Coordinates of C-alpha atoms and ligand atoms in Angstrom, one line a residue:
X1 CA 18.7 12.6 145.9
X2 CA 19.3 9.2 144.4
X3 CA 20.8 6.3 146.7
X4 CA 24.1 5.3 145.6
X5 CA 23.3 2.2 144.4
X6 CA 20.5 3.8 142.4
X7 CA 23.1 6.3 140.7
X8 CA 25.5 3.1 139.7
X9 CA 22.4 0.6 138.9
X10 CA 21.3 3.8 136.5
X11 CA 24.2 4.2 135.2
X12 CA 24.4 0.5 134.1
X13 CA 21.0 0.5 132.6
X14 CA 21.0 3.6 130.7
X15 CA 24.1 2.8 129.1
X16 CA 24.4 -0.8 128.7
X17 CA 27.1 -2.3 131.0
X18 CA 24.3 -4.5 133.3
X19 CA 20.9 -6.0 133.3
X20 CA 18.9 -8.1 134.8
X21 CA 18.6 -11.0 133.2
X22 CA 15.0 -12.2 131.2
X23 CA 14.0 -8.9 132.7
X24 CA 11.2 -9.1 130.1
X25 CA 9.8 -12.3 132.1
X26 CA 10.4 -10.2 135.3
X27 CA 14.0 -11.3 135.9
X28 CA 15.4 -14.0 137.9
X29 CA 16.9 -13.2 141.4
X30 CA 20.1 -13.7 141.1
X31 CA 21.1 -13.7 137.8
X32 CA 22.4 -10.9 135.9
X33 CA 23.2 -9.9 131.8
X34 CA 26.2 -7.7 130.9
X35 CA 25.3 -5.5 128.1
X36 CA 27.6 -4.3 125.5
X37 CA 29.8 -1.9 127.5
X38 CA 29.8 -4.3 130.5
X39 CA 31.0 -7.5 128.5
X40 CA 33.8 -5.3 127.0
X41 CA 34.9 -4.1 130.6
X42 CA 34.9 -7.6 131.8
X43 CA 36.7 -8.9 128.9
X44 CA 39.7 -6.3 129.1
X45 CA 39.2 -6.8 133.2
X46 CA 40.2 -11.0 132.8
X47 CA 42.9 -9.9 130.1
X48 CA 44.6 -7.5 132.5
X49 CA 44.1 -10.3 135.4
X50 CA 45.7 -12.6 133.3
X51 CA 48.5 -10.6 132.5
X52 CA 49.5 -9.4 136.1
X53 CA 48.9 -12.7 137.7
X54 CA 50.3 -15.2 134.9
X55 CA 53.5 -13.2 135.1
X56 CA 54.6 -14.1 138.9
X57 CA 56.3 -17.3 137.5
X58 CA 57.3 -19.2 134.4
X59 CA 55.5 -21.7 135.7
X60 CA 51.7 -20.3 135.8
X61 CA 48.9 -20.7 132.7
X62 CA 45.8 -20.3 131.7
X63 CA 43.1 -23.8 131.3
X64 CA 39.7 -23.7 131.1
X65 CA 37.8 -26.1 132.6
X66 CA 33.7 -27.6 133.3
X67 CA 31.0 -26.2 134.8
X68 CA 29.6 -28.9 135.4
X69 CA 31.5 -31.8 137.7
X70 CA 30.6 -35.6 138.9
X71 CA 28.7 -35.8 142.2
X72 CA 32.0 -37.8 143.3
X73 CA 34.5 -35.2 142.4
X74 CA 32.4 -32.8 144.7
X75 CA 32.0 -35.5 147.7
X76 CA 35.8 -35.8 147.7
X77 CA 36.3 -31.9 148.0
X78 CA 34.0 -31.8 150.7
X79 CA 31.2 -29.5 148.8
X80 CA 28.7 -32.1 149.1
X81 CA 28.9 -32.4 153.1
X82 CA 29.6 -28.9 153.9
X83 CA 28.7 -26.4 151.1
X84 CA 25.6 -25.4 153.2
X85 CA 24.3 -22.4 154.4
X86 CA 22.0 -22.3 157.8
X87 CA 18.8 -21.7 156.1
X88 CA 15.8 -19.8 158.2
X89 CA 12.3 -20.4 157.1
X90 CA 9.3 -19.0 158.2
X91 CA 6.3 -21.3 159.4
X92 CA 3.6 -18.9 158.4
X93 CA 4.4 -18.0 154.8
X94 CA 7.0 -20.1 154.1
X95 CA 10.0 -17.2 153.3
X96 CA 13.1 -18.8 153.4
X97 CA 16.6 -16.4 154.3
X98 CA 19.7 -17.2 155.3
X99 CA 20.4 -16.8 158.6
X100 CA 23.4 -15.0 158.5
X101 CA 22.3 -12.0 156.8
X102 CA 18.7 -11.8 158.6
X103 CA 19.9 -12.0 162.2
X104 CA 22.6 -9.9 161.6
X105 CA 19.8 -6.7 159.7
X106 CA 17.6 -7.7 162.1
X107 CA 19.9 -7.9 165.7
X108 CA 23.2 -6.1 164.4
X109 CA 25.0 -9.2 165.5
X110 CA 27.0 -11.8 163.7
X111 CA 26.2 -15.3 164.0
X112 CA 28.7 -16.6 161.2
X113 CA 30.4 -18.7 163.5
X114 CA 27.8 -19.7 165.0
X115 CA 27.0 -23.7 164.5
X116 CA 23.2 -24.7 164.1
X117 CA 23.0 -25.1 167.6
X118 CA 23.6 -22.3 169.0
X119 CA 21.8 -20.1 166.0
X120 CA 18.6 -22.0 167.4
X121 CA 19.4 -20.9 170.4
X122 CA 19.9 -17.5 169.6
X123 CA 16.5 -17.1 167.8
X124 CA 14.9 -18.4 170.6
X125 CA 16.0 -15.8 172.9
X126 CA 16.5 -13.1 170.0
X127 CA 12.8 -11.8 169.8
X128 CA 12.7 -12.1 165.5
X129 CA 10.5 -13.0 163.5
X130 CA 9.6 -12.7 159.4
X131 CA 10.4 -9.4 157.9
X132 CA 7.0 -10.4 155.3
X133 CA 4.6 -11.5 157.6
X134 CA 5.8 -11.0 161.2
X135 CA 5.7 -15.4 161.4
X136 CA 7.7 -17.4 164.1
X137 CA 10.6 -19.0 162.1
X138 CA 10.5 -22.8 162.4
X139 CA 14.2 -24.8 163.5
X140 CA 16.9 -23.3 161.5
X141 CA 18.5 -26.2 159.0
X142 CA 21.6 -26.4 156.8
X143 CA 21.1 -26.1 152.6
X144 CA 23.5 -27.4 150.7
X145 CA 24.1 -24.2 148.0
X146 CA 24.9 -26.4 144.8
X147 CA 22.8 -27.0 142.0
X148 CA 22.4 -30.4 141.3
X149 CA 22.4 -31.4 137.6
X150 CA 20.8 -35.0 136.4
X151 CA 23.3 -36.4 133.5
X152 CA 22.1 -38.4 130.5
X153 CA 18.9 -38.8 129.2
X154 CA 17.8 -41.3 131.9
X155 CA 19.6 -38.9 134.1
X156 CA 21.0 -41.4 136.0
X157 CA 24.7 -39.7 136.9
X158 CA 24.6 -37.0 139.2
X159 CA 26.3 -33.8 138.9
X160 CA 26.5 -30.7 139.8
X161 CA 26.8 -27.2 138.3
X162 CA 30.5 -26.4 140.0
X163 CA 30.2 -24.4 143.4
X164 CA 33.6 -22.6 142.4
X165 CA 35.9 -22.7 139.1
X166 CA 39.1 -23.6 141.3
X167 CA 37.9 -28.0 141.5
X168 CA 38.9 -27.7 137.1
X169 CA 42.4 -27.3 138.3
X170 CA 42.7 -29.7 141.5
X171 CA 41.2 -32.3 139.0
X172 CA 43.4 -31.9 136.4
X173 CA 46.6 -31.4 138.3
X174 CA 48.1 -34.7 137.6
X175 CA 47.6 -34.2 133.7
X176 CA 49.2 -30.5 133.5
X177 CA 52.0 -31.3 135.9
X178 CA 52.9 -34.3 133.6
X179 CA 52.5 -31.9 130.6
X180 CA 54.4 -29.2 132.8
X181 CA 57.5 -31.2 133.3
X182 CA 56.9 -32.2 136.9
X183 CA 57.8 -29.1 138.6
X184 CA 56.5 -26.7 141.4
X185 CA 55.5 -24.4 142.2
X186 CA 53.0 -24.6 139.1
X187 CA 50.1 -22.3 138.8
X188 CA 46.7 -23.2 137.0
X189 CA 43.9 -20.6 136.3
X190 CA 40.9 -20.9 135.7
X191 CA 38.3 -17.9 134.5
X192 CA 34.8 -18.9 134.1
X193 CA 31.1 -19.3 135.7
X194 CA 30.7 -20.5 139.9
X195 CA 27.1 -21.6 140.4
X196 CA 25.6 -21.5 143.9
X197 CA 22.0 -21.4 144.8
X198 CA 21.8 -18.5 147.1
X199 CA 19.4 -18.4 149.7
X200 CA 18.6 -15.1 149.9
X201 CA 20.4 -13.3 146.4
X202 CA 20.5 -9.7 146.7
X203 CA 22.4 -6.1 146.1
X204 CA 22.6 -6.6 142.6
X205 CA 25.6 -8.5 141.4
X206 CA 27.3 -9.0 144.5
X207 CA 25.3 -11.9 145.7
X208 CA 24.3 -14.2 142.6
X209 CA 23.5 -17.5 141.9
X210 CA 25.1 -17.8 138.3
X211 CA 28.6 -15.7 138.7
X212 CA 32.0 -15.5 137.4
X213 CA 35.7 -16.4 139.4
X214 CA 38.9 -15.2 138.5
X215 CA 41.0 -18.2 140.9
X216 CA 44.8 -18.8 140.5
X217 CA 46.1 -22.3 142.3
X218 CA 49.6 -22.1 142.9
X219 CA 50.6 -25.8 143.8
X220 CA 53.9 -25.7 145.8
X221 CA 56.3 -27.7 148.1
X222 CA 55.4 -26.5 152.0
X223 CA 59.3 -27.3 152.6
X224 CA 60.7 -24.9 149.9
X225 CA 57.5 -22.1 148.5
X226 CA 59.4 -19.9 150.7
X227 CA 62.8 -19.9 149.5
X228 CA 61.4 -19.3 145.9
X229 CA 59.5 -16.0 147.1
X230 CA 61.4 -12.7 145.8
X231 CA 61.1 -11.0 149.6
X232 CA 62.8 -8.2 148.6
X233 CA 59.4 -7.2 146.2
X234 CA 57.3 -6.6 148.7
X235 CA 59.3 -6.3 151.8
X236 CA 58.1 -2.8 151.8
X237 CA 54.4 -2.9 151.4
X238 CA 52.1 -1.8 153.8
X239 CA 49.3 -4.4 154.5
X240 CA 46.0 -3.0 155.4
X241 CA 44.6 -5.4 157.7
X242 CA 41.3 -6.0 159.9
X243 CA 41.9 -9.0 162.0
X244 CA 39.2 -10.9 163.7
X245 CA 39.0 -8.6 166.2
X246 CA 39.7 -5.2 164.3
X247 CA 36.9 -6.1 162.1
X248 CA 34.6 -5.8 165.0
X249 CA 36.3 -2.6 165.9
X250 CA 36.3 -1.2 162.3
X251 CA 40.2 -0.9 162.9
X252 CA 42.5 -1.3 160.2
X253 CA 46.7 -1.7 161.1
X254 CA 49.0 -0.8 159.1
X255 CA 51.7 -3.0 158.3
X256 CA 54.6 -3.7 156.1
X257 CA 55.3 -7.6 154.7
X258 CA 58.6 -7.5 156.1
X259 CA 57.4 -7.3 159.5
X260 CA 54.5 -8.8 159.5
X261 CA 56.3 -11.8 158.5
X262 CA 59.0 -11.5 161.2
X263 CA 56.6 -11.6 164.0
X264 CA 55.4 -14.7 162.6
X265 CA 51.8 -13.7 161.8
X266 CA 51.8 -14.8 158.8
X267 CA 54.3 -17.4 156.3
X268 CA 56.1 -15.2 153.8
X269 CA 54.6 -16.7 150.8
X270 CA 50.8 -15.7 152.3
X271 CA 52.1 -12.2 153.3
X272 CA 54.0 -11.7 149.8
X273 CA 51.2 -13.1 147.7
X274 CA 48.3 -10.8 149.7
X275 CA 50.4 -7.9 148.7
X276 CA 50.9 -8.2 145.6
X277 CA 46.5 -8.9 145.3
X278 CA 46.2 -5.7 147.7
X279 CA 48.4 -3.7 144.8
X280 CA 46.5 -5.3 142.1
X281 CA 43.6 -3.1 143.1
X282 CA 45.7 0.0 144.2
X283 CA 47.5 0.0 141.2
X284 CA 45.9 -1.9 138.5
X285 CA 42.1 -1.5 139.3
X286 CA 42.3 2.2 140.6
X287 CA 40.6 1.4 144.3
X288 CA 42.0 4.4 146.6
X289 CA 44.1 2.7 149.4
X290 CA 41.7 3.9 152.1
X291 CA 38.8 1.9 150.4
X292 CA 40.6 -1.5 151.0
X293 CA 41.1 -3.4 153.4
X294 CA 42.2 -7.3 154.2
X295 CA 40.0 -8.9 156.6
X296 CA 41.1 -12.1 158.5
X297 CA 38.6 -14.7 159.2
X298 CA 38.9 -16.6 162.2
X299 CA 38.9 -20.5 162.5
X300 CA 34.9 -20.5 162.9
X301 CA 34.7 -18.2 159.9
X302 CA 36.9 -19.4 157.1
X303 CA 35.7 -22.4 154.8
X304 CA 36.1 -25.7 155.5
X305 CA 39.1 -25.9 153.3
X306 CA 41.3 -23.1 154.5
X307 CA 44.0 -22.8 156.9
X308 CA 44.8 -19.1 156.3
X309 CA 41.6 -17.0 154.7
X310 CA 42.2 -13.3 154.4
X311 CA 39.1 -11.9 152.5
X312 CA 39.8 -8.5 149.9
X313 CA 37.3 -5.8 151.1
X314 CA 36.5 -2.6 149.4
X315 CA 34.6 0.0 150.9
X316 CA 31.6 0.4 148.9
X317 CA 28.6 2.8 149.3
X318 CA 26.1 1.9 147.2
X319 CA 25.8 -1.9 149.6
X320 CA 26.3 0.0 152.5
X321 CA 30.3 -0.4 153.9
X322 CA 32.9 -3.5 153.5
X323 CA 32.2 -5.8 151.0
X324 CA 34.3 -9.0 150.3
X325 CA 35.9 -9.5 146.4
X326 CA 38.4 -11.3 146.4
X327 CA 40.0 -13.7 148.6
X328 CA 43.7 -14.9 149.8
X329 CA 43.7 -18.8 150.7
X330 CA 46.1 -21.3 152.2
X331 CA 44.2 -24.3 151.1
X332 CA 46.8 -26.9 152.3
X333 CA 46.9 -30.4 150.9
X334 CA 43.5 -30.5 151.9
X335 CA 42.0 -30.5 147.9
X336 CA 44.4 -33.5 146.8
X337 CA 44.2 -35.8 149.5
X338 CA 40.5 -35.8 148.9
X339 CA 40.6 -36.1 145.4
X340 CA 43.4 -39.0 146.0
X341 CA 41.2 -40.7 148.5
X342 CA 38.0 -39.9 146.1
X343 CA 39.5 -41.1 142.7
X344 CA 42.0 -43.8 144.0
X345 CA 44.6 -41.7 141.7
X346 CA 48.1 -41.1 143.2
X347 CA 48.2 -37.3 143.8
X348 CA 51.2 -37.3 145.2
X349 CA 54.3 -36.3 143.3
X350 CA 58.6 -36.5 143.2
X351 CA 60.0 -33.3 144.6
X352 CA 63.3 -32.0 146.3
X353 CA 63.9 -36.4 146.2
X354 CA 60.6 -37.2 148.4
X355 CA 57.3 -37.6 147.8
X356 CA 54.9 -35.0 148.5
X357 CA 51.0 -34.2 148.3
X358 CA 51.6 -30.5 146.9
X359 CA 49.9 -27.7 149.0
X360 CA 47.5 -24.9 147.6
X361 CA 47.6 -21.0 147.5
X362 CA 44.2 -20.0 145.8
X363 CA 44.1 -16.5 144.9
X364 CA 40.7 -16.0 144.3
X365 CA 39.1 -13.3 142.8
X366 CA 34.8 -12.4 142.0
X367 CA 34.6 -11.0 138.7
X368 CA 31.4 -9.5 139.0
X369 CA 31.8 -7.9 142.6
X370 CA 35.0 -6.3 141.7
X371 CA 33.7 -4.8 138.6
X372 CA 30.4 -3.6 140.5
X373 CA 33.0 -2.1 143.1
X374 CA 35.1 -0.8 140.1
X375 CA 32.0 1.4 139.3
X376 CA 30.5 2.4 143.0
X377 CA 34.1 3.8 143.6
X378 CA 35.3 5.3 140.4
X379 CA 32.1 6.5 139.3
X380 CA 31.4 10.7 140.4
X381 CA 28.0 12.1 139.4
X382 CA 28.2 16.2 140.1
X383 CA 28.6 18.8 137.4
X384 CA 30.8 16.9 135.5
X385 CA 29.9 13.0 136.0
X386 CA 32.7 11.3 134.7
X387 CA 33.4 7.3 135.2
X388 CA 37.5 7.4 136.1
X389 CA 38.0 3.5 134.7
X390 CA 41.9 2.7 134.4
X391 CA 42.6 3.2 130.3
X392 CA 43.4 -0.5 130.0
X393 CA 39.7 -1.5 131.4
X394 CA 38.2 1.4 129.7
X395 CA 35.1 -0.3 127.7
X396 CA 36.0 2.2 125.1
X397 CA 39.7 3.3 124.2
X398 CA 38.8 6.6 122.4
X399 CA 36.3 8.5 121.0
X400 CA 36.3 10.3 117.6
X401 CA 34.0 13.6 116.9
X402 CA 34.4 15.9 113.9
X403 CA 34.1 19.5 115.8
X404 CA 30.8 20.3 113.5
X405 CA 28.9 18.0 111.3
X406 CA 29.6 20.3 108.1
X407 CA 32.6 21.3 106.0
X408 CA 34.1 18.2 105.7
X409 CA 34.8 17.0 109.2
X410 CA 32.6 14.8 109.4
X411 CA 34.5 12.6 106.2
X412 CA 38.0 13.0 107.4
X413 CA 36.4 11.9 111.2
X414 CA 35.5 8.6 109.9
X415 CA 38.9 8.5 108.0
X416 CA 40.3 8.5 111.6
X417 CA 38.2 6.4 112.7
X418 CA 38.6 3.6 110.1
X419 CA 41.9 3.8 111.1
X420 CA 41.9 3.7 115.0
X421 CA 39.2 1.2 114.7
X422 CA 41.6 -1.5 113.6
X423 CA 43.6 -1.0 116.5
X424 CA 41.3 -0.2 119.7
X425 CA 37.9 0.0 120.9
X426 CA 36.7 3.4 118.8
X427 CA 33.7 4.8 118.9
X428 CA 32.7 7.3 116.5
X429 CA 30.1 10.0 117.0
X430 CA 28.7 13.4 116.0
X431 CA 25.3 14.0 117.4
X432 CA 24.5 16.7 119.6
X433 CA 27.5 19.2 120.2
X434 CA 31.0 18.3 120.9
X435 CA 30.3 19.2 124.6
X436 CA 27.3 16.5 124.9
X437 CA 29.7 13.7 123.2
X438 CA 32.4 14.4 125.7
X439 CA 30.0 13.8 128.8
X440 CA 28.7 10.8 127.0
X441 CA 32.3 9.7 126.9
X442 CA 33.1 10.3 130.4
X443 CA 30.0 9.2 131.7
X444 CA 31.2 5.2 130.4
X445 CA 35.0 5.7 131.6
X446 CA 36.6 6.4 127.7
X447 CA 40.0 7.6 128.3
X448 CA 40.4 9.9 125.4
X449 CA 39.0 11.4 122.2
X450 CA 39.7 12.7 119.3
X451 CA 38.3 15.7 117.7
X452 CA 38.8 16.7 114.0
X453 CA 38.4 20.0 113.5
X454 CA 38.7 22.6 111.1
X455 CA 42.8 22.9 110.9
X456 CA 42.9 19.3 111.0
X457 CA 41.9 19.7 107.6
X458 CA 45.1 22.1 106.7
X459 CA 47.9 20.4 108.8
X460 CA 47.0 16.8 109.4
X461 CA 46.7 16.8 112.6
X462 CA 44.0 16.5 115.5
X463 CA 43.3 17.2 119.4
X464 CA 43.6 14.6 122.2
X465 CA 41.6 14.9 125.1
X466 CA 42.3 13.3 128.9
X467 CA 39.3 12.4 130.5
X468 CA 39.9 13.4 133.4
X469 CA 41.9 16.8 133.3
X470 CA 39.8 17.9 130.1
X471 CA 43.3 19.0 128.8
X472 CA 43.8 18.9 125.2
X473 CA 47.2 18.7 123.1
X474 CA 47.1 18.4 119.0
X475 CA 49.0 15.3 117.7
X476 CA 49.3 14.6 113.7
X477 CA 47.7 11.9 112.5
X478 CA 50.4 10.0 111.4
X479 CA 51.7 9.5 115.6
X480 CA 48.1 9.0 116.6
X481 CA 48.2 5.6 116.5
X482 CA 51.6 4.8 118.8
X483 CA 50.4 7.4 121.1
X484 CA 47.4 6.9 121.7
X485 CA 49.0 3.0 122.3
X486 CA 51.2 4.7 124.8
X487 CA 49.1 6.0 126.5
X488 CA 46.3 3.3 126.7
X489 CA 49.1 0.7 128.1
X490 CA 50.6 3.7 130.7
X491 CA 53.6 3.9 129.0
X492 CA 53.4 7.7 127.9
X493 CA 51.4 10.1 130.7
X494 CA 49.0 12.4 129.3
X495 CA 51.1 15.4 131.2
X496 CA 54.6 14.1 128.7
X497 CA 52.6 15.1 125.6
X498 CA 52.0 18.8 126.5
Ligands
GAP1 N1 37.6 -21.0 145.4 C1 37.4 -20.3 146.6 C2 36.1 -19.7 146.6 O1 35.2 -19.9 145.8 P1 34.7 -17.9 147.9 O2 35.1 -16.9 148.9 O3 33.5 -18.7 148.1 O4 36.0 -18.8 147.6 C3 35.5 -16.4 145.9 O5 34.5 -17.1 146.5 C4 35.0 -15.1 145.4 O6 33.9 -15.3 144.5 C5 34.5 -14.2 146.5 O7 35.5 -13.4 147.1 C6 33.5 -13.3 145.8 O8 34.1 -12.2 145.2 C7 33.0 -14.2 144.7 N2 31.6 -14.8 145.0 C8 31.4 -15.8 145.9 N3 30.0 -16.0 145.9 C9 29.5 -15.1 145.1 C10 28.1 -14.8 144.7 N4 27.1 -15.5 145.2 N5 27.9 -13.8 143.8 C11 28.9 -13.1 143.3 N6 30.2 -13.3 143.6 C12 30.5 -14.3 144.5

């Protein structure tokens, strides 16, 4: 039997949602090409994103920023001194990994916070050596992940691809909150390409060197974020967390906001804000609550910018367990003091009548791991193999068939179809039997079809089929338009219509 990861790489492949990219040059590791069913999932993906997280406050949008950013922009964040990764390289063939994901295949222990020190140490009691050639591994050293990008034709200004979309909105913050009306909270997103050379890419999309971020920055006063939270919203929610030590453990506790918050483990704007990204997936995505889980990272294991760094894990078995794809972080003021002592511009700002440096919440979600999760999880190969995509994320909306290719159907099919096409993702097709277009359908996640079939020709009127029960109802054609809406957008379930 076919791996997991085989069945969901397949499945991307065959029908056009992933590929490597220049595969005909033999591909690059770590770069990866959606095809046509992928870059329609990923669109509908960012505009359902955009919706649900846009919609916390008034005060949130939408910019779009660079990818690439000034060597000093990227000093003053810190990326330049501590973007690194401990890189291991081995002194017979020259195979270069990084160190945290070789010791840990090769020992089953984590060295992540580990400094370089004490990872030198390690390897030189650890007895490991290079998976290629069996070589010693010379002293481990620290590699900076950016790309660095020469500016200009004498290429004389240094620059570098950006390491994560979230620097666009520190560096503009001055400019929107001017244009905003000076007031905070204010949230700026960003959706576009991260770049970051990875030592050792891998898994498919999950570690890449060319990928796309989701990141919301919600600016705020520290003295009054918390009276603006709605508590009451998620007071209620159970929190599925792994601490530090749980993680360890594989133990997850269950936990609601409310009380998290009152024991004081965490501030009620990180507890609220966590659960409302923990029911984005539940919800929103379709990801089972037993497949997610939020880790805690510990002071040695966060970034160098966060205070509070809960990673979003999904249970995933084609990569073989948890897998981080999104992340919850309290960044502080730690992004615009550097970029006020970097830039010599006042980011400081008027707010409850003092002056404040505005701390950051980053939500920040990968694109590309949470759509390869999306798949892994919702994807069931067996006697029927259907892909159960939420509608709205559905790369197609429906499918339209005539029953038989004869007798007319096949002319008042592509009637429908002219007409459905203006308003959502149709697909129309009539080869092979109406059995083989319905697992083609399934097999890519579309929601529903539509089958005309002889009567349709009498009364006007055609059948509806759900995805996942197989249940059919007939609907005229005149309604197929708002109801198929209604149901695409959840505002109508398929069970109403019967
Ligand atoms: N702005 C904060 C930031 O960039 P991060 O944890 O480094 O934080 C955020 O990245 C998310 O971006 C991760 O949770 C992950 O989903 C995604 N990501 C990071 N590195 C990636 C890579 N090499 N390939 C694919 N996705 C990646």
């Amino acid at each position: 039997m076919r791996s997991r990861y085989d069945q969901v790489m397949s499945l991307s492949l065959r029908r056009g949602f992933l590929f490597p990219s220049a595969e005909i040059y033999g591909g690059l590791a770590g770069f990866y090409d959606y095809g046509h069913l992928g870059a329609m999932m990923k669109r509908k993906w960012e505009d359902l994103w955009t919706d649900y997280f846009l919609s916390l406050d008034d005060n949130y949008y939408l910019i779009d920023t660079t990818s690439i950013l000034p060597y000093k922009g990227l000093k003053a964040s810190g990326h330049v001194d501590h973007f690194t990764d401990v890189m291991l390289t081995c002194s017979k063939c020259g195979e270069s990994y990084k160190a945290e994901l070789l010791l840990e295949d090769l020992t089953e222990k984590s060295v992540e916070a580990m400094t370089l020190e004490e990872i030198r140490t390690f390897i030189s009691t650890a007895d490991v050596s290079c998976p290629e050639c069996g070589g010693k591994f010379a002293d481990p050293s620290q590699f900076n992940m950016m790309f660095p990008v020469a500016i200009g034709t004498a290429g004389k200004d240094k620059g570098f691809l950006r390491p994560e979309t979230a620097q666009g909105a520190y560096l503009n913050f001055k400019r929107e909150y001017e244009a905003l009306r000076r007031k905070l909270p204010m949230g700026l997103a960003i959706i576009g390409r991260a770049f970051r050379n990875e030592i050792s890419p891998r898994q498919g999309t999950y570690r890449m060197r060319e990928f796309l971020q989701a990141e919301l920055q919600i600016f705020f006063n520290p003295k009054t974020f918390e009276d603006r939270i709605p508590r009451e919203e998620t007071a209620n929610d159970v929190l599925r967390i792994a601490t530090a030590e749980g993680k360890r453990k594989n133990q997850i506790d269950e936990v609601k906001v409310s009380e998290i918050v009152d024991e004081g483990v965490l501030p009620l704007f990180f507890a609220h804000h966590i659960a409302l990204v923990q029911r984005f997936y539940h919800k929103e995505l379709g990801i089972p609550t037993e497949k997610l889980r939020l880790a805690e990272l510990s002071e040695e294991e966060r970034a160098f910018y966060n205070k509070i760094h809960y990673d979003i894990e999904v249970d995933l078995e084609s990569l073989g367990g948890w897998r981080e794809v999104a992340g919850v972080h309290y960044r502080s003021d730690h992004d615009l003091t550097g970029h006020e002592k970097g830039s010599n511009e006042r980011m400081s700002v008027m707010d409850g009548g003092e002056r404040i440096i505005p701390h950051v919440l980053e939500l920040s979600f990968g694109i590309d791991r949470t759509l390869w999760a999306m798949l892994d999880i919702l994807y069931t190969v067996g006697e029927r193999t259907v892909l159960r995509l939420p509608p709205r994320i559905a790369p197609i909306s429906v499918g339209v068939f005539p029953l038989v290719n004869k007798a007319g159907l096949p002319e008042k099919a592509r009637e429908v179809y002219r007409v459905l096409r203006r308003s959502f993702d149709a697909f129309y097709d009539d080869a092979g039997s109406i059995g083989r277009r319905y697992a083609r359908m399934d097999e890519i996640g579309t929601p529903f079809c539509v089958t005309i079939d002889h009567q349709s020709l009498e009364s006007d009127d055609v059948t509806v089929r759900e995805r996942d029960s197989t249940d059919q109802v007939r609907i005229s054609i005149d309604d197929l338009r708002t109801v198929l809406n209604s149901l695409l957008t959840g505002v109508t379930k398929f069970e109403e219509l019967k």
